[in-house]
Amino acid sequence: MIDQPIKSTLAKSKPSNLVRNLQEKLIEFLLFLAASSSVAITIGIIYILISESVSFFQEVSLVEFLTGTEWTPLFADAKYGIWALLAGTIVTTAVALFVAIPIGTISAVYLSEFAPEKLREIVKPCLEILAGIPSVVYGYFALLFVTPLLQRFLSDLPSFNMLSPGLVTGIMIIPFISSISEDSMRAVPASLREGSYAMGATRLQTAWSVVLPASLSGISAAYILGISRAVGITMIVAIAGGLQPNFTWNPMESAATIATFIVSVSLGDLPHGTIEYQSIFAAGITLFVITLITNIIGHFISKRYREIY
Amino acid sequence: MVGKNPENISALQTDQTKALVRNLDFFYGDNHALKDINMPVYANKVTALIGPSGCGKTTLLRCFNRMHDLYPGNRYKGEILLGEDQKQSNILSKQVDPIEVRMNIGMVFQKPNPFPKSIYENIAYGLKIRGHSRSFIDDKVEYSLRNAALWDEVKDRLQDLAVNLSGGQQQRLCIARAMATDPEIILFDEPTSALDPIATLSIEQLILELKDQVTVLIVTHNMQQAVRVSNYTAFMYLGRLIEFDTTAKIFAKPAVKETADYVSGKFG
Ligand SMILES: Nc1ncnc2c1ncn2[C@@H]1O[C@H](COP(=O)(O)OP(=O)(O)O)[C@@H](O)[C@H]1O
Ligand SMILES: [Mg+2]
């Protein structure tokens, strides 16, 4: 008796079920296409990077590339030693981290553990704006403001140098470090903080000896992300660092980085298939490998320290 | 109502008063969570706070170590007098630094909350804050772990992370951590609600042993636990203290009908 009305609705809904299932399948397929497109694009990029670099390495030995300290693709006697670009990349990144890690971490500790709610709501978006300013603007800020300022104290600082764009790159990545660090500190359960206060600890003691160690995985992920950003930032160093490859560890000299080399060379019209053209891809794959390694290290570290509370 | 006149009760007892709650009201912003609480806490005894969920047990407990000061908008009215009869001081007074209060009154939480540090560092935490020397801390760590019946289980792995201990071990570690600094009072907020029955019994055993060294105030929603561990019981309901008396009296012949209904399981 009770079954009957249910049965009849079931019977009626059959054709519309078919349409619905078809719709579902179609939508699912479209979603799959969208999702797989990013994978396909990544594979495509890696394919192009590798295939162009393979032709490059047929003419330049891998040993010369990995150990050489001169990078002169446009000379008659062209040399392709990646260290000339790698040194600039490492120096500018180190200068940037020297600024961004302390300021980013301290801002995160302050915002998460000390700042009243209202102040945090104002300061946090301000910090995030730093990341939204176009890097060209930072580049000219470094060239036209920071460098002259530094020259007042360091009289022999050349107009193009790595110190100034390194510092400014550091300012640009502060928000990456501070916001991820802050999120992971705020994720520390209140019960841990209360446990520390209940022992008679001050805010500073609690932040330093309980909250920081508990959020170590997030903070190290933030640092690694900061490194990845700093390594890849192009325009600031391109504008204020000079574009001349220069094997030096001195931040007071001008130099090029891997990323700025790619930009400067690809701005000229290089004929396809020439070795100069392919050198961009060899440099690009180096950058890709560096970022990949930092990301793997970051993944490893955050796994190791995960869920310590 | 007996709860209204703690002086009458203490007159019946020979036990010494460790703390005295007088006309205590507490507000979470506009939420009037505690209403005119009056009760004594006797020295070297276990006092249990019982009552249905939401009646204000945790709120009252956290007044004793000024935990509510951590969050904005909370307000105390009234007094908790601490110390011997002659030199009592009101720990809720604005002139009293909450950190000073917490230096003398320890707390163990509902869920074990070991710090993300080694077993050793967990116990040493409060001692370091108080500026003790390394050798003093080493001795005290061992003493406190023995005291919490944990030493034999962890003595070979003091440098391991405390979070790798079992739930019951973690809670004993938290008790050892709180006891390491020789508090005058130790507060327990449902310390066994996250533990299995065997771990629960070992914690209860520990609490019974502690009262020779410290005054214990414990919140529990488990009436058998109150009977097993406490000397005195306070029954709370809707933010008020309904009845305070010896545990035997509260469970055998309570004076107030609500108490009788609650301890006989009629509500809550
Ligand atoms: N942080 C808070 N803010 C506002 N109200 C709260 C807060 N904590 C508890 N309360 C309220 O105070 C009352 C007492 O809570 P609580 O002391 O936690 O009860 P119990 O521990 O007896 O279960 C409850 O009505 C609860 O909703
Ligand atoms: Mg509670």
Short mmCIF file of N, CA and C in Angstrom, two decimals, chain B residues 6-7 10 17-22 39-41 64 79-82 88:
data_model
loop_
_atom_site.label_atom_id
_atom_site.label_comp_id
_atom_site.label_asym_id
_atom_site.label_seq_id
_atom_site.Cartn_x
_atom_site.Cartn_y
_atom_site.Cartn_z
N PRO B 6 30.00 30.52 54.11
CA PRO B 6 31.14 29.63 54.24
C PRO B 6 31.72 29.66 55.65
N GLU B 7 31.57 30.80 56.34
CA GLU B 7 32.11 30.88 57.70
C GLU B 7 31.46 29.84 58.61
N SER B 10 33.15 26.48 57.78
CA SER B 10 34.51 26.30 58.26
C SER B 10 34.53 26.19 59.77
N THR B 17 41.87 26.93 56.21
CA THR B 17 41.44 27.51 54.95
C THR B 17 42.66 27.94 54.14
N LYS B 18 42.70 27.50 52.90
CA LYS B 18 43.80 27.91 52.01
C LYS B 18 43.38 29.13 51.20
N ALA B 19 42.13 29.10 50.77
CA ALA B 19 41.60 30.22 49.98
C ALA B 19 40.14 30.38 50.31
N LEU B 20 39.67 31.61 50.13
CA LEU B 20 38.28 31.90 50.45
C LEU B 20 37.68 32.72 49.31
N VAL B 21 36.63 32.17 48.69
CA VAL B 21 35.95 32.90 47.62
C VAL B 21 34.85 33.71 48.28
N ARG B 22 34.86 35.05 48.03
CA ARG B 22 33.86 35.88 48.70
C ARG B 22 33.13 36.77 47.70
N MET B 39 32.71 30.38 48.92
CA MET B 39 33.11 29.05 49.38
C MET B 39 34.54 29.06 49.86
N PRO B 40 34.88 28.16 50.78
CA PRO B 40 36.26 28.02 51.21
C PRO B 40 36.96 26.93 50.40
N VAL B 41 38.29 27.01 50.35
CA VAL B 41 39.08 25.90 49.81
C VAL B 41 40.05 25.51 50.92
N PHE B 64 40.80 31.28 39.64
CA PHE B 64 41.84 31.08 40.65
C PHE B 64 43.25 31.37 40.11
N GLU B 79 36.00 38.74 45.56
CA GLU B 79 37.34 38.43 46.02
C GLU B 79 37.62 36.94 46.05
N ILE B 80 38.88 36.58 45.78
CA ILE B 80 39.38 35.27 46.19
C ILE B 80 40.56 35.56 47.09
N LEU B 81 40.40 35.28 48.37
CA LEU B 81 41.46 35.58 49.33
C LEU B 81 42.36 34.37 49.45
N LEU B 82 43.65 34.63 49.35
CA LEU B 82 44.61 33.54 49.37
C LEU B 82 45.57 33.74 50.53
N GLN B 88 45.81 37.44 54.40
CA GLN B 88 45.15 37.08 53.16
C GLN B 88 45.23 38.24 52.17
#
